[in-house]
XYZ file of C-alpha atoms in Angstrom:
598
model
C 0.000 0.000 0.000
C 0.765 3.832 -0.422
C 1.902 6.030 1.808
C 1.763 10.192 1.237
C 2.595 13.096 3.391
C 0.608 15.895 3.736
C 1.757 18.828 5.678
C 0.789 22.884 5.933
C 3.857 25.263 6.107
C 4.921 28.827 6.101
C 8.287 30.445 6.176
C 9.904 26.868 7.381
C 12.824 26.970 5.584
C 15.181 26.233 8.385
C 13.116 23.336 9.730
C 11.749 21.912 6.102
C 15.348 19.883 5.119
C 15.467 17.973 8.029
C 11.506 17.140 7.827
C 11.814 15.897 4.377
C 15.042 14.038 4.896
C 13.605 12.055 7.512
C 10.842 10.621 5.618
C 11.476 10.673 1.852
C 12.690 7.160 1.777
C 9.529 5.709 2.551
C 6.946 8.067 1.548
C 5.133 7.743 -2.190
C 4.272 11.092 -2.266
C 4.578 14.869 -0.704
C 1.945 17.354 -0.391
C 2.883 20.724 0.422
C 0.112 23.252 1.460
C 2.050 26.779 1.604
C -0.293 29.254 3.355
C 1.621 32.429 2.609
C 6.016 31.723 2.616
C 7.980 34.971 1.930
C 11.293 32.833 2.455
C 12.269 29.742 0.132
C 10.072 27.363 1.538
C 8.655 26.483 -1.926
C 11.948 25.997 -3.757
C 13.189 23.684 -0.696
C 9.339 21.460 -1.101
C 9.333 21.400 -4.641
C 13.265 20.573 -4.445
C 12.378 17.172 -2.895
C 9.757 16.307 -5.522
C 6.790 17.624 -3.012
C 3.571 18.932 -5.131
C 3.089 22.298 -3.513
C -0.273 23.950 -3.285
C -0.995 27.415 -2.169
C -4.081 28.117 0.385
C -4.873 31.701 1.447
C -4.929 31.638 4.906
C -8.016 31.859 7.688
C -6.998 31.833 10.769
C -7.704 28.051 10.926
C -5.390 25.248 11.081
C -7.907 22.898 10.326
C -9.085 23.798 6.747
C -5.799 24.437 6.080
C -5.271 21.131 6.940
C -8.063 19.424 5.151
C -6.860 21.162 2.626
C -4.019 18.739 2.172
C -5.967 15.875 2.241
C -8.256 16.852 -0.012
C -5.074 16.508 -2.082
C -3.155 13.208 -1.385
C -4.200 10.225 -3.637
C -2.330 7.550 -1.764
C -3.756 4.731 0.589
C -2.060 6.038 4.051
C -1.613 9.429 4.912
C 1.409 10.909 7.090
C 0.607 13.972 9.366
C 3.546 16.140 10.275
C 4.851 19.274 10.781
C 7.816 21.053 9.110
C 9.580 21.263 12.780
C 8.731 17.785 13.346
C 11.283 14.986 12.516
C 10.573 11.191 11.976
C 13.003 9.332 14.439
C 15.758 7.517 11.974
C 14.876 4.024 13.860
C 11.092 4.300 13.310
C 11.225 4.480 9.421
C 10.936 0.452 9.293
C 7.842 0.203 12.175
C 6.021 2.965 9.520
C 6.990 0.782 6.542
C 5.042 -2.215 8.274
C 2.498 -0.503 9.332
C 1.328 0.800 6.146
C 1.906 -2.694 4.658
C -0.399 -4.803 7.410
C -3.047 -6.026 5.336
C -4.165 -8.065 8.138
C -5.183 -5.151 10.805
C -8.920 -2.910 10.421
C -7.143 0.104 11.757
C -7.755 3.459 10.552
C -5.900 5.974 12.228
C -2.761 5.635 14.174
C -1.579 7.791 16.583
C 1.822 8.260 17.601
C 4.272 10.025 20.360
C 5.501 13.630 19.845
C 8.605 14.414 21.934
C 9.347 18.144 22.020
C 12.229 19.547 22.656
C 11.902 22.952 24.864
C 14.644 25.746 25.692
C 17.641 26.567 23.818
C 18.539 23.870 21.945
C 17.777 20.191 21.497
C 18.450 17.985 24.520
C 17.000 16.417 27.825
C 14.386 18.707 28.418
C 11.353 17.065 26.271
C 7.899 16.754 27.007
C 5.689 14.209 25.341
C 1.911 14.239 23.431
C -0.005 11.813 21.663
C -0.766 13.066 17.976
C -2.369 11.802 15.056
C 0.195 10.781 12.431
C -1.426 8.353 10.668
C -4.935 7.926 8.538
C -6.642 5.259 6.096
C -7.128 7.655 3.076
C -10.782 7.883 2.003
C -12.661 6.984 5.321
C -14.105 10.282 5.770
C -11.558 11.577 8.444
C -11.315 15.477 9.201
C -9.494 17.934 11.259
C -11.842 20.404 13.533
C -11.047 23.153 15.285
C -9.177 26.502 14.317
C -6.072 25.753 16.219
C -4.869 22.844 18.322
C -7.278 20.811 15.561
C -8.604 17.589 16.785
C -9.765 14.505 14.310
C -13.576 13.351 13.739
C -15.042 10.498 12.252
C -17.582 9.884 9.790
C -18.202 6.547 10.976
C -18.367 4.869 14.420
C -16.349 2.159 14.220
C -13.184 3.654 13.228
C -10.351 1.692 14.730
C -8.125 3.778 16.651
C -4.440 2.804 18.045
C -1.167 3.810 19.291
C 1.729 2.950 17.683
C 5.095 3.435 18.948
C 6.726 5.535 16.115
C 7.992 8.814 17.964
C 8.239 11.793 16.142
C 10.723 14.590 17.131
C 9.017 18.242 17.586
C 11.665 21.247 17.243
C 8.657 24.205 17.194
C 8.734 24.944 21.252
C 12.283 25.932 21.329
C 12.952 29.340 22.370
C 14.040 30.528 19.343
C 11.323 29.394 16.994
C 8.558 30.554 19.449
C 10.298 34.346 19.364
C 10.967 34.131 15.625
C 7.486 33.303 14.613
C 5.472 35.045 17.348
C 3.392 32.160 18.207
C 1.621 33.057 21.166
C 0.263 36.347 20.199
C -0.746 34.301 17.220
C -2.617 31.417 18.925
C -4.090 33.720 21.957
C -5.948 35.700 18.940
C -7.824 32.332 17.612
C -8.470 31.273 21.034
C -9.906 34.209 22.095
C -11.853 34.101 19.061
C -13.323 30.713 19.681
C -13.952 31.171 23.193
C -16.041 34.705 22.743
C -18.397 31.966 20.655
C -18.111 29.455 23.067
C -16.633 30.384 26.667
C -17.179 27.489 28.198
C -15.266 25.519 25.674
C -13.159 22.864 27.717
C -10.732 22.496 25.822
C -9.775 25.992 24.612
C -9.593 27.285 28.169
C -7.158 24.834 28.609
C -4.879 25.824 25.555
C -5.441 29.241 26.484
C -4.259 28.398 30.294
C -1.087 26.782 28.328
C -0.593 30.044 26.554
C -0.801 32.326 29.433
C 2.233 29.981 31.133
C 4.088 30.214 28.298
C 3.949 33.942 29.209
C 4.528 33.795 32.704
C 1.040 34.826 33.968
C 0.118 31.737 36.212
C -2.939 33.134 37.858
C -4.554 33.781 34.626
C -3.261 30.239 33.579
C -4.711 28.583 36.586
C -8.053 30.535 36.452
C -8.632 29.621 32.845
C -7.607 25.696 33.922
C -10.119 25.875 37.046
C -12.745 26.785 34.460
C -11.602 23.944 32.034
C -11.546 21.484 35.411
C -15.890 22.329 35.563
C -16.590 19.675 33.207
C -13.400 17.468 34.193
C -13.947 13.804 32.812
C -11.999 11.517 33.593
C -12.310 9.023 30.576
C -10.882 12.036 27.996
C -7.712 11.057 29.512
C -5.221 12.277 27.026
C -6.421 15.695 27.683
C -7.925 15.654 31.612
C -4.842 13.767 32.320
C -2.922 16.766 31.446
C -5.159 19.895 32.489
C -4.108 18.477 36.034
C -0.553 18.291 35.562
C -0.802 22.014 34.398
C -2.697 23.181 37.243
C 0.039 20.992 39.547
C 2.765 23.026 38.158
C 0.681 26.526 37.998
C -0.029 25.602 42.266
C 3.932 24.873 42.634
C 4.581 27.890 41.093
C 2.433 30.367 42.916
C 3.365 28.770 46.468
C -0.308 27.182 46.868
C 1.127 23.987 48.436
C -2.055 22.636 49.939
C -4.030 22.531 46.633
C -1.332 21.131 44.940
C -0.663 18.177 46.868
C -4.822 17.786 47.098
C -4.570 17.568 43.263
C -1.973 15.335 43.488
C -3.975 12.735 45.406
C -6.990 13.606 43.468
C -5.064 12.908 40.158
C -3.559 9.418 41.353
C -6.885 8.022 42.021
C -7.886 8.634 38.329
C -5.159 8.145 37.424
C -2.944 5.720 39.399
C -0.492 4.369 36.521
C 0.517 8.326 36.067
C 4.080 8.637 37.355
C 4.671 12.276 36.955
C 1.946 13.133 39.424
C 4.130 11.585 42.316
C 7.150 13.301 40.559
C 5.623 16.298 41.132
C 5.181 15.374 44.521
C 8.609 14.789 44.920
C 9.350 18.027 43.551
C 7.225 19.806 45.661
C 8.839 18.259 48.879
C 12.429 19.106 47.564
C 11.418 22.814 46.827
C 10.863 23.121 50.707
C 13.616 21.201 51.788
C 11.520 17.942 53.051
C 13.804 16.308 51.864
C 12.906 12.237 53.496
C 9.391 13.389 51.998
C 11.113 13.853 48.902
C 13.032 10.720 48.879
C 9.571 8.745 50.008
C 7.678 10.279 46.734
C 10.702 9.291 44.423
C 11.210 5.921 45.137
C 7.287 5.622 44.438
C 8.229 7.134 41.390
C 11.410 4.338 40.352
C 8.822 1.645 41.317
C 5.998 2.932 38.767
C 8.220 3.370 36.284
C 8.136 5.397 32.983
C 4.000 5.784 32.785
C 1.776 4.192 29.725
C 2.240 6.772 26.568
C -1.047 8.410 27.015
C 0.266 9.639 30.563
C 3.686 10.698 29.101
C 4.656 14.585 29.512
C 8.036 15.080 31.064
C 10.091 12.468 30.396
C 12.362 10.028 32.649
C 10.150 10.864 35.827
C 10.292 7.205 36.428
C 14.037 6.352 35.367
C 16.427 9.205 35.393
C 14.872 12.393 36.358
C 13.615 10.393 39.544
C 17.703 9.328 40.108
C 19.285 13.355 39.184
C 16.572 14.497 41.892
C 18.120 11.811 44.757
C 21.557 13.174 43.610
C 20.581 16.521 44.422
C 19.028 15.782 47.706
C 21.826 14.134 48.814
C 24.162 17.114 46.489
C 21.956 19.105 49.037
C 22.778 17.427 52.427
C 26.734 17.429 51.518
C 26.245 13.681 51.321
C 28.758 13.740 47.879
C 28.953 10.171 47.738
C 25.567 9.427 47.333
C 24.979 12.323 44.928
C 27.674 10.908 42.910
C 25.930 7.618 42.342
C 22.278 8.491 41.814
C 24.013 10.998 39.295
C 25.820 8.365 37.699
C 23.076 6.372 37.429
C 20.779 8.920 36.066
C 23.478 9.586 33.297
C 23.992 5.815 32.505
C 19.950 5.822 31.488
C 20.457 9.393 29.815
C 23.529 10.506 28.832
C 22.351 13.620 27.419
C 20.955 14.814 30.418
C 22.629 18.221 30.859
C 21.943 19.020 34.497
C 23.546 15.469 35.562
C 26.186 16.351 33.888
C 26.794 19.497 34.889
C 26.356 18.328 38.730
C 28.181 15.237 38.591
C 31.390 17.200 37.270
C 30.809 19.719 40.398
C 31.114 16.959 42.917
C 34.292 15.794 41.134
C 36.131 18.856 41.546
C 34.983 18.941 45.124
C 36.322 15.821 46.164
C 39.613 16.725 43.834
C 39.246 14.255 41.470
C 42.498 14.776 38.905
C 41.590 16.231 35.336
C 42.168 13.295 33.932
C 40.099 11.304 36.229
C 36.562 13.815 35.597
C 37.410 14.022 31.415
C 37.665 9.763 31.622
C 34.935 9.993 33.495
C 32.567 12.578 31.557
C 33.939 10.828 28.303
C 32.645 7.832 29.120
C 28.891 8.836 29.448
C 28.898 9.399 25.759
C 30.542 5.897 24.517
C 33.064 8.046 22.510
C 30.034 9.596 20.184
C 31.483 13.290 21.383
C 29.413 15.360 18.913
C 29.504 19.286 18.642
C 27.605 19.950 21.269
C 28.894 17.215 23.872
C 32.426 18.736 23.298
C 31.501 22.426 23.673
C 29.452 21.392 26.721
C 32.803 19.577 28.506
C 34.738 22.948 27.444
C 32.138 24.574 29.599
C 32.708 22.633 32.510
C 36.362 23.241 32.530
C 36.337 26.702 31.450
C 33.912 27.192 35.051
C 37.119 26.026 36.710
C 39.443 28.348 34.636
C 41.348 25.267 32.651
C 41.288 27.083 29.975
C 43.687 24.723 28.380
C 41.096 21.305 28.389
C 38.202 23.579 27.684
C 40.431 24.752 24.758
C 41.085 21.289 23.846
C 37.173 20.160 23.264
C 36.253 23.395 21.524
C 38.788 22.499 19.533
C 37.639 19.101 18.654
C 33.578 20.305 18.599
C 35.101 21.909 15.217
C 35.411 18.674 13.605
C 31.398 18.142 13.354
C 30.884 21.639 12.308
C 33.078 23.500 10.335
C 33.282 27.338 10.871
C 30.429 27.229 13.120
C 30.159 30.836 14.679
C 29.430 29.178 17.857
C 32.660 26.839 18.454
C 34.923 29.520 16.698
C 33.621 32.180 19.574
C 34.411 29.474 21.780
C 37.894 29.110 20.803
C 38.302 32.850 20.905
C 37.705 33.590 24.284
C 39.467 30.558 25.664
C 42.975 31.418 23.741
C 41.870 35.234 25.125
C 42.266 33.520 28.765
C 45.064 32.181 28.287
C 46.400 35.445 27.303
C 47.194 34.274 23.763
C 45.285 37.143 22.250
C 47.043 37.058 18.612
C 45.399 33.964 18.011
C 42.536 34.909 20.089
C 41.826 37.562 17.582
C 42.461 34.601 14.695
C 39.030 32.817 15.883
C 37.019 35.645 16.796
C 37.632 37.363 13.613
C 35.721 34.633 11.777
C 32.340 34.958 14.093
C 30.048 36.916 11.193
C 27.161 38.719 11.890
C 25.128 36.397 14.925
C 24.193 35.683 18.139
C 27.847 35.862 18.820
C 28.881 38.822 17.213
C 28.981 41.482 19.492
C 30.322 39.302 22.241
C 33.573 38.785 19.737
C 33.876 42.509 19.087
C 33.829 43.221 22.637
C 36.471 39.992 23.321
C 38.826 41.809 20.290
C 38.668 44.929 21.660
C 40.343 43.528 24.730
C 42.513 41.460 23.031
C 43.864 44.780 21.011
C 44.290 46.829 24.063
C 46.269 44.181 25.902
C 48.325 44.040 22.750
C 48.984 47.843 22.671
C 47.005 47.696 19.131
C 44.839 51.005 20.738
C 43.373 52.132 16.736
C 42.540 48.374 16.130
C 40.697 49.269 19.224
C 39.009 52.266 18.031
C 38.204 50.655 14.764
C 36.823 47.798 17.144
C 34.649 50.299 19.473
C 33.116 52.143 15.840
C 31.427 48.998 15.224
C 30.400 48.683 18.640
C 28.583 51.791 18.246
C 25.967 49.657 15.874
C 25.193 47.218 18.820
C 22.593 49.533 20.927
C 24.579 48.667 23.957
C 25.721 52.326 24.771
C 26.744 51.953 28.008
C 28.784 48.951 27.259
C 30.834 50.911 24.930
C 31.243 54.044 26.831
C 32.787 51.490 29.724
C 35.399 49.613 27.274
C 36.040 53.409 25.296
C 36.971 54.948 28.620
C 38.463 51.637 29.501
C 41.253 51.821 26.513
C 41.497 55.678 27.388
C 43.175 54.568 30.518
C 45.298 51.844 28.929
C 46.633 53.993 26.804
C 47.373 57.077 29.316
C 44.550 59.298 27.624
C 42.227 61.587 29.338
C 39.095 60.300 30.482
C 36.136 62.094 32.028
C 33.498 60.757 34.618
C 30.866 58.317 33.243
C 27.983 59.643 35.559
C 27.549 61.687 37.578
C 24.432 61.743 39.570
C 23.414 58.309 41.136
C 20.546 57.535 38.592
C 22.628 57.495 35.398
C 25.336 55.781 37.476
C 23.552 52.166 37.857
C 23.129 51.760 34.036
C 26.659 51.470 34.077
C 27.040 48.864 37.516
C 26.963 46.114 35.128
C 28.640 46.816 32.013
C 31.772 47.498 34.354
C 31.468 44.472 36.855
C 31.422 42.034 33.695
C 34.534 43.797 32.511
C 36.141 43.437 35.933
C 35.550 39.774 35.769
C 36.389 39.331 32.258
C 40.056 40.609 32.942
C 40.395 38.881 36.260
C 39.608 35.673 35.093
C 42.313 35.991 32.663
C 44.855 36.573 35.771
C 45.596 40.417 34.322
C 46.457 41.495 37.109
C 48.132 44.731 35.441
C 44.780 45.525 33.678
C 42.843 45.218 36.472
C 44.502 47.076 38.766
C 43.775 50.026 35.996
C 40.460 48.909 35.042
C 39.309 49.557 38.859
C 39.307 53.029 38.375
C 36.027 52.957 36.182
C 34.645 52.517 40.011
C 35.665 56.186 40.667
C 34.421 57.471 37.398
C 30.423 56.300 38.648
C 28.508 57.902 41.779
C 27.042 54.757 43.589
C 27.744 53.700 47.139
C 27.373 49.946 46.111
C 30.203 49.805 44.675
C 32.422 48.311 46.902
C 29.746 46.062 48.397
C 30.294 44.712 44.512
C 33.977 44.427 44.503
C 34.225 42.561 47.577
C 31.805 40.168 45.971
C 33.672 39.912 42.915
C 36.766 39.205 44.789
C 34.887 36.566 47.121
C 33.293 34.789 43.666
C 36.971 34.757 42.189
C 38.718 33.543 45.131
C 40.694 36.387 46.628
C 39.248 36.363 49.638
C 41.346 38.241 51.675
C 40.533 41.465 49.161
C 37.106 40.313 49.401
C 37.096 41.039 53.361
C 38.649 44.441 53.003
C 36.602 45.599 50.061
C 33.516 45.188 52.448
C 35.156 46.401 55.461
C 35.399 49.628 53.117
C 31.876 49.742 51.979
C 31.163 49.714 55.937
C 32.932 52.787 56.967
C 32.904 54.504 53.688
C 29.241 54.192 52.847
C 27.743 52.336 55.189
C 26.855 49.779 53.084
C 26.640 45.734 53.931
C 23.624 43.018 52.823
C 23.222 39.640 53.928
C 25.393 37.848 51.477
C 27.788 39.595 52.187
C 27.565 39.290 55.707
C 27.822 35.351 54.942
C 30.847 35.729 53.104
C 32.498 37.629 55.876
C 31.371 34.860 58.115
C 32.678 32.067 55.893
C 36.146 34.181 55.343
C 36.742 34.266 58.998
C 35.706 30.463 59.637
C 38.505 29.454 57.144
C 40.729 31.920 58.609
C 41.910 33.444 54.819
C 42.702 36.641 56.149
C-alpha cells in the first residue's frame, strides 16, 4: 500500500530539510500546502519532488489542513509538521504498518517528543498526535487551532503505535521568531467569545498564558476547564491536572497542589509524573525524606503508559538526578555521585547530571584526567559538537582554559566554521592570554548571536596588545550594537590603557547604575584571565560612577573569584565609607573568617 505526506507550512525553511530528509525514503508522495512563505520554503518542497499547493490563509489550522488531504491520492496518509522529525529508527515500524493487510485500523496515533529551551536535549515533554490515517474513510481535522480529528463513521479503529516523532517548534528561538503566542491567543480568544465554556480551549489558552509567565490567569482559565473534568478524555484531563500541579507549585499554593496530586492518582494511578511532582514539591521546601519517600514511588511505577507521558524520565532518570541533588543538598557527595551516575547511565544527554556530577568531582579533587575519563565515558566516545563544547564549559567554570580549549577544539570537527565553536575558541585562547590567536578565531564569528560578544572579546585582546586604533576601529562597530553603556565602559576603559584623558561616566546616582553592570562584567572578564596589570587600571572605572554599592560589589567579585582576603577588606570599606553591607555579604564575611583566609 501507499503512503503520502501531507503537511501545511509557512516560512519553514530552516526546519523543512530535516523534515523531508527524515521521511522521503519511505513516503510515495509529498503534499505541500504553503499558506503564505515569503522565504524559500517552496523551492526547498518542490526541491524534494513535493507537489506544492498554495491556500490563502483563515486563521484556521484545520481547513488548512483538510486542505491537504483533499489533495493526497495515496492509501495512508502521514501527518507532520515542518519542525517535526521522523526518528531515523522508526522508518521500518512505519513501513510495516502501512503494509499490514491483516489489521482494520484506521488511524494511528503516535508520540511527539518536544524539545523545549535553547537547543535540542533532555528537556522534552511528550503528546499523543495523530500521524497516521486510512485515506478515504471520511476523516477530518476540527477546530481553528490545536485541531482535533472526527469520524464519519463509528467504528473507526483507533491505536497507538510506537513511532515517535521529534518536535523542534517549542524551542525558544522558533517561538520568538514566529510570534506564536500572540498568534494562537488571537484564535483562542476568538473561539472562546463563541463558546466560553469551551473545555478544551480554556485549557490551551491556560497553556498560553504559562508560556507567558502569567500563572494566575493560567490557573483561572484551567479551574474553568476542570468544571466539566472527565476523567475518561484522559489524554487531555490527564494533562489539564498536571498544568494546574505546576501553575499551584509555582504560585506557592502547596495545599491545593498536593490535594490535586492525590486527586489525580486516584484517576489516574499508573501516572508517574503526578508523584514526581510530589517529589518536587517536597524538595522545593527542603523535606527532603518526603522527597526521597515520593521518588522511590516514582522508580517503582516506572516510565507511565504513553497516554500519561509529559516530562520524560520521571520514572528512570529524572527520579535518580533528583536523589543526587538531595543528597548534592545534604553534603552527602557520595551518594549524589551515584544516583548521578546512574541517572546519566539511562540518559547521557541529560545536561543538568552532567553538569552536577562534574561539580562533585572537583569537590572531592578528582584529577583532570580522572573527571574528562569519566565525563567521556557517558557518551561511549560519540562526542558530537555539542557534547564537546558542553565539557569545554565545565572546565572553562574552573578556569582550565587549556582542556576547555582542547574540546572546543575538537567540537570543530562536526561543524566547520560554526560561529558558535569559533567564539568558543576565541575567548578561551583570550584567557590564556594568547590574544594574537585569540583575535584569529574571533575574527571569523560573522554577523550572529555571537557577534557582538567577539567585538567586545577583540577589543580587549587589542588593548592588551597595545594595538589602541585596532581598538578604536573595534569600538566604531560597537557603536551599531545599541549597547551604549557597554561601549562608553570599554572606550573609557582603553582611554586609561593607553594614558589618555578620560572624564566621569555619571555623575548623579541615577545614570550611574546603568553602568554597575557593564563594568562588573569587565572586571571579571580581565580577572579571570589573571591580568592582574589591567585590572589594577580597570578599577578606576569605580571612581568614574557615583554609587555607594560599589564596593559592596567588589568585595563580591573578589569573594566569587577567590581572593578572599581582598574580598574582606573591600567590604570592610563599603562599611565605613558608605555604610553599606547586605546579607550575602555578611555570609561571606562569616565564611572568610571560619577558614581563617585573612
Amino acid at each position: 500500500m501507499t503512503l503520502g505526506l501531507c503537511m501545511i507550512v509557512k516560512n519553514e525553511e530552516e526546519n523543512l530539510p530535516r523534515c523531508l530528509e527524515s521521511i522521503k525514503d519511505i513516503v510515495d508522495e509529498i503534499i505541500i500546502v504553503d499558506t503564505g512563505s515569503t522565504d524559500s520554503t517552496v523551492k526547498i518542497a518542490e526541491s524534494y519532488g513535493a507537489k506544492v499547493f498554495f491556500y490563502e490563509w483563515d486563521n484556521s489550522f484545520a481547513n488548512a489542513r483538510n486542505f491537504s488531504l483533499e489533495k493526497s491520492s495515496k492509501d495512508w496518509i502521514l501527518i507532520m509538521d515542518a519542525d517535526d522529525e521522523l526518528r531515523r529508527e522508526d522508518r521500518d515500524k512505519v513501513i510495516y504498518l502501512v503494509n499490514d493487510k491483516n489489521n482494520n485500523v484506521d488511524i494511528y496515533f503516535g508520540e511527539t517528543l518536544s524539545y523545549v529551551g535553547e537547543t535540542p536535549g533532555s528537556d522534552i515533554y511528550t503528546n499523543l498526535n495523530v500521524r497516521f490515517i486510512k485515506n478515504g474513510k471520511g476523516i477530518k481535522f476540527k477546530g481553528d487551532i490545536h485541531e482535533q480529528i472526527v469520524f464519519e463513521n463509528k467504528g473507526d479503529n483507533v491505536q497507538l503505535v510506537d513511532v515517535k516523532f521529534y518536535h523542534y517548534g517549542y524551542l525558544n528561538k522558533t517561538v520568538e521568531v514566529k510570534n506564536k503566542r500572540k498568534r494562537n491567543m488571537e484564535i483562542i480568544q476568538k473561539i472562546l467569545k463563541d463558546n466560553p465554556k469551551d473545555s478544551f480551549m480554556l485549557y490551551n489558552m491556560g497553556t498560553e498564558y504559562v508560556a507567558m509567565g502569567n500563572f494566575l490567569e493560567a490557573l483561572n482559565c484551567y479551574k474553568k476547564s476542570y468544571e466539566n473534568f472527565n476523567p475518561h478524555l484522559v489524554t487531555f484531563n490527564s494533562k489539564l491536572i498536571l498544568k494546574m500541579i505546576y501553575c499551584y507549585e509555582v504560585l506557592g499554593q502547596f495545599k491545593e497542589e498536593i490535594e490535586l496530586i492525590n486527586e489525580g492518582l486516584k484517576y489516574y494511578p499508573e501516572f508517574t509524573e503526578l508523584e514526581f511532582r510530589r517529589a518536587m514539591a517536597f524538595y522545593n521546601r527542603k523535606k527532603y525524606d518526603l522527597a526521597v519517600e515520593a521518588l522511590k514511588k516514582c522508580i517503582d511505577m516506572g516510565e507511565p503508559p504513553a497516554v500519561f507521558r509529559d516530562l520524560s524520565g520521571v520514572g528512570s532518570y529524572r527520579a535518580y538526578y533528583l536523589m543526587g541533588l538531595i543528597h548534592f543538598d545534604r553534603e552527602n557527595y557520595d551518594d549524589a555521585y551515584k544516583y548521578l551516575d546512574m541517572a546519566l547511565k539511562l540518559n547521557s544527554k541529560f545536561t543538568e547530571a552532567i553538569l552536577k556530577i562534574s561539580q562533585i568531582m572537583f569537590i572531592k579533587n578528582f584529577s583532570v584526567d580522572e573527571i574528562e575519563s569519566k565525563l567521556e565515558s557517558y557518551f561511549n566516545g560519540n562526542l558530537d559538537e555539542n557534547n564537546n563544547l558542553l565539557l569545554s564549559d565545565i572546565f572553562y567554570s574552573k578556569n582550565k582554559f587549556d582542556i576547555a580549549y582542547k574540546y572546543a577544539d575538537r567540537s570543530e570537527n562536526y561543524k566547520t566554521h560554526s560561529p558558535k565553536v569559533n567564539y568558543y575558541k576565541g575567548i578561551l585562547l583570550f584567557y590564556q592570554r594568547k590574544f594574537k590567536e585569540a583575535l584569529d578565531s574571533l575574527a571569523k564569528v560573522e554577523l550572529g548571536g555571537f557577534y557582538s560578544k567577539s567585538v567586545y572579546y577583540s577589543i580587549l585582546c587589542e588593548i592588551f596588545n597595545n594595538q589602541y586604533s585596532n581598538a578604536d576601529k573595534l569600538l566604531d562597530i560597537a557603536k551599531n550594537f545599541n549597547e551604549n553603556e557597554k561601549t562608553i565602559v570599554y572606550k573609557t576603559f582603553k582611554d586609561i590603557m593607553q594614558g589618555n584623558k578620560y572624564s566621569p561616566i555619571a555623575e548623579d546616582k541615577e545614570s550611574s547604575i546603568k553602568f554597575l553592570h557593564p563594568i562588573f562584567d569587565l572586571l571579571e572578564i580581565i580577572l579571570k584571565s589573571n591580568s592582574f596589570d589591567e585590572f589594577e587600571k580597570a578599577v578606576q572605572l569605580l571612581n568614574l560612577i557615583n554609587d555607594d554599592s560599589i564596593l559592596l560589589l567588589l568585595g563580591k567579585l573578589y569573594y566569587k573569584k577567590g581572593y578572599f582576603e581582598f574580598a574582606y577588606k573591600e567590604f570592610i570599606r563599603s562599611i565605613k565609607i558608605y555604610e553599606k553591607i547586605d546579607i550575602e555579604a555578611l555570609e561571606m564575611m562569616k565564611l572568610i573568617l571560619t577558614c581563617k583566609e585573612i
